[in-house]
Amino acid sequence: MLIDDPQGTVIEPLVAERSRLRRLYDFELMLGSGHLTGYGVEDAARQQQVLHALRNLGDPKAWPHRYGEFLDVPPLVYAMGDGNHSLATAKAIWEQIKVDAGGADKLDPNHPARFALVEVENIHDEGLEFEPI
């Protein structure tokens, strides 16, 4: 899932303090394709910091400064890259679970089918290169 965060307010603060986060995994990828390390954002203050920064990306007051002429278009906070069909399928399953249960109010608000795991990437990350196809 892509976010347009030119100031680096969502992911980058976590990267800067990753030494204070619990490492969840750290391994080499197969065939020399790189290395992955993942950290848990477990404390409530950091989680709220991320949520606040995500909300701010959708602030309509910032929209005209970033996108000029598109003043009447609501902010696009998230754009799905690869995986859009998987996310749509997960949402369809959740919608069916709600119907089968007789409504969302009959389900635990933390039901696991209510959530989807996504990777969030800032389109301004130096590691991303966008090329025409």
Protein backbone atom coordinates (compact mmCIF):
# COMPACT_ATOMS: atom_id res chain seq x y z
CA MET A 1 0.00 0.00 0.00
CA LEU A 2 1.49 3.31 -1.05
CA ILE A 3 1.30 6.60 0.83
CA ASP A 4 2.27 10.04 -0.45
CA ASP A 5 4.30 11.39 2.48
CA PRO A 6 6.87 13.88 1.14
CA GLN A 7 7.84 15.03 4.66
CA GLY A 8 8.43 11.45 5.84
CA THR A 9 6.11 11.71 8.84
CA VAL A 10 4.74 8.14 9.03
CA ILE A 11 7.50 5.57 8.53
CA GLU A 12 10.70 7.58 8.84
CA PRO A 13 10.33 8.49 12.56
CA LEU A 14 10.06 4.78 13.34
CA VAL A 15 13.14 4.00 11.27
CA ALA A 16 15.06 6.66 13.20
CA GLU A 17 14.24 4.98 16.52
CA ARG A 18 14.34 1.35 15.42
CA SER A 19 17.09 0.57 17.95
CA ARG A 20 14.42 1.06 20.65
CA LEU A 21 11.93 -1.31 18.96
CA ARG A 22 11.74 -5.07 19.40
CA ARG A 23 13.24 -6.91 16.43
CA LEU A 24 10.73 -9.44 15.12
CA TYR A 25 12.74 -10.94 12.28
CA ASP A 26 16.14 -10.53 10.64
CA PHE A 27 17.20 -12.75 7.73
CA GLU A 28 18.74 -13.00 4.28
CA LEU A 29 16.43 -13.47 1.32
CA MET A 30 16.99 -16.34 -1.05
CA LEU A 31 19.18 -16.16 -4.14
CA GLY A 32 21.07 -13.08 -2.91
CA SER A 33 18.02 -10.86 -3.29
CA GLY A 34 18.60 -8.86 -0.11
CA HIS A 35 17.99 -8.78 3.59
CA LEU A 36 14.87 -8.15 5.70
CA THR A 37 14.61 -6.90 9.25
CA GLY A 38 11.27 -6.13 10.86
CA TYR A 39 10.45 -4.39 14.12
CA GLY A 40 7.34 -4.31 16.27
CA VAL A 41 5.68 -0.98 17.05
CA GLU A 42 4.20 -2.16 20.31
CA ASP A 43 3.82 0.82 22.59
CA ALA A 44 0.63 2.86 22.42
CA ALA A 45 2.39 6.23 22.08
CA ARG A 46 4.27 5.19 18.95
CA GLN A 47 1.14 3.60 17.49
CA GLN A 48 -0.79 6.83 18.08
CA GLN A 49 2.07 8.79 16.46
CA VAL A 50 1.72 6.65 13.32
CA LEU A 51 -2.09 6.96 13.26
CA HIS A 52 -1.88 10.74 13.75
CA ALA A 53 0.64 11.07 10.91
CA LEU A 54 -1.57 8.95 8.61
CA ARG A 55 -4.60 11.10 9.44
CA ASN A 56 -2.61 14.23 8.68
CA LEU A 57 -1.80 12.92 5.18
CA GLY A 58 -5.52 13.19 4.45
CA ASP A 59 -5.85 16.75 5.79
CA PRO A 60 -7.87 18.65 3.16
CA LYS A 61 -6.04 21.89 4.07
CA ALA A 62 -2.73 20.42 2.90
CA TRP A 63 -4.22 19.06 -0.31
CA PRO A 64 -4.16 22.27 -2.43
CA HIS A 65 -0.53 22.93 -1.53
CA ARG A 66 0.48 19.48 -2.77
CA TYR A 67 -1.79 18.97 -5.75
CA GLY A 68 -2.68 22.48 -6.91
CA GLU A 69 -5.53 22.39 -9.39
CA PHE A 70 -7.31 19.37 -7.91
CA LEU A 71 -8.96 21.38 -5.14
CA ASP A 72 -12.35 19.70 -5.42
CA VAL A 73 -10.98 16.15 -5.26
CA PRO A 74 -10.79 14.51 -1.81
CA PRO A 75 -7.30 13.55 -0.60
CA LEU A 76 -6.00 10.15 -1.65
CA VAL A 77 -4.17 8.85 1.41
CA TYR A 78 -3.61 5.26 0.29
CA ALA A 79 -3.05 3.75 -3.15
CA MET A 80 -2.95 0.01 -3.57
CA GLY A 81 -0.10 -1.32 -5.63
CA ASP A 82 0.34 -5.02 -6.12
CA GLY A 83 -2.12 -6.96 -4.00
CA ASN A 84 -5.30 -5.06 -4.75
CA HIS A 85 -7.16 -8.28 -5.59
CA SER A 86 -6.10 -9.89 -2.33
CA LEU A 87 -7.30 -6.90 -0.34
CA ALA A 88 -10.60 -6.82 -2.23
CA THR A 89 -11.08 -10.54 -1.56
CA ALA A 90 -10.34 -10.07 2.15
CA LYS A 91 -12.93 -7.27 2.31
CA ALA A 92 -15.53 -9.40 0.49
CA ILE A 93 -14.97 -12.24 2.98
CA TRP A 94 -15.38 -9.84 5.90
CA GLU A 95 -18.60 -8.46 4.40
CA GLN A 96 -19.96 -12.02 4.09
CA ILE A 97 -18.98 -12.86 7.67
CA LYS A 98 -20.98 -9.83 8.85
CA VAL A 99 -24.02 -10.94 6.84
CA ASP A 100 -23.77 -14.51 8.15
CA ALA A 101 -23.55 -13.23 11.74
CA GLY A 102 -26.60 -10.99 11.34
CA GLY A 103 -24.65 -7.74 11.42
CA ALA A 104 -21.33 -6.33 12.55
CA ASP A 105 -22.75 -5.58 15.99
CA LYS A 106 -23.00 -9.36 16.59
CA LEU A 107 -19.24 -9.81 16.08
CA ASP A 108 -16.23 -9.09 18.24
CA PRO A 109 -14.84 -5.71 17.05
CA ASN A 110 -11.41 -7.37 17.02
CA HIS A 111 -12.49 -10.31 14.87
CA PRO A 112 -9.37 -11.34 12.88
CA ALA A 113 -11.22 -11.22 9.54
CA ARG A 114 -11.82 -7.50 10.08
CA PHE A 115 -8.13 -6.75 9.54
CA ALA A 116 -5.72 -7.15 6.64
CA LEU A 117 -1.96 -7.18 6.83
CA VAL A 118 -0.37 -4.77 4.36
CA GLU A 119 3.06 -3.33 3.77
CA VAL A 120 3.00 0.47 3.74
CA GLU A 121 5.54 2.21 1.50
CA ASN A 122 6.17 5.92 1.11
CA ILE A 123 6.29 6.80 -2.61
CA HIS A 124 9.07 9.25 -1.70
CA ASP A 125 11.35 6.50 -0.31
CA GLU A 126 14.73 6.58 -2.06
CA GLY A 127 14.56 2.80 -2.42
CA LEU A 128 11.58 2.97 -4.77
CA GLU A 129 12.02 3.63 -8.45
CA PHE A 130 9.02 4.16 -10.67
CA GLU A 131 9.57 3.29 -14.31
CA PRO A 132 7.17 3.44 -17.23
CA ILE A 133 6.01 0.08 -18.52
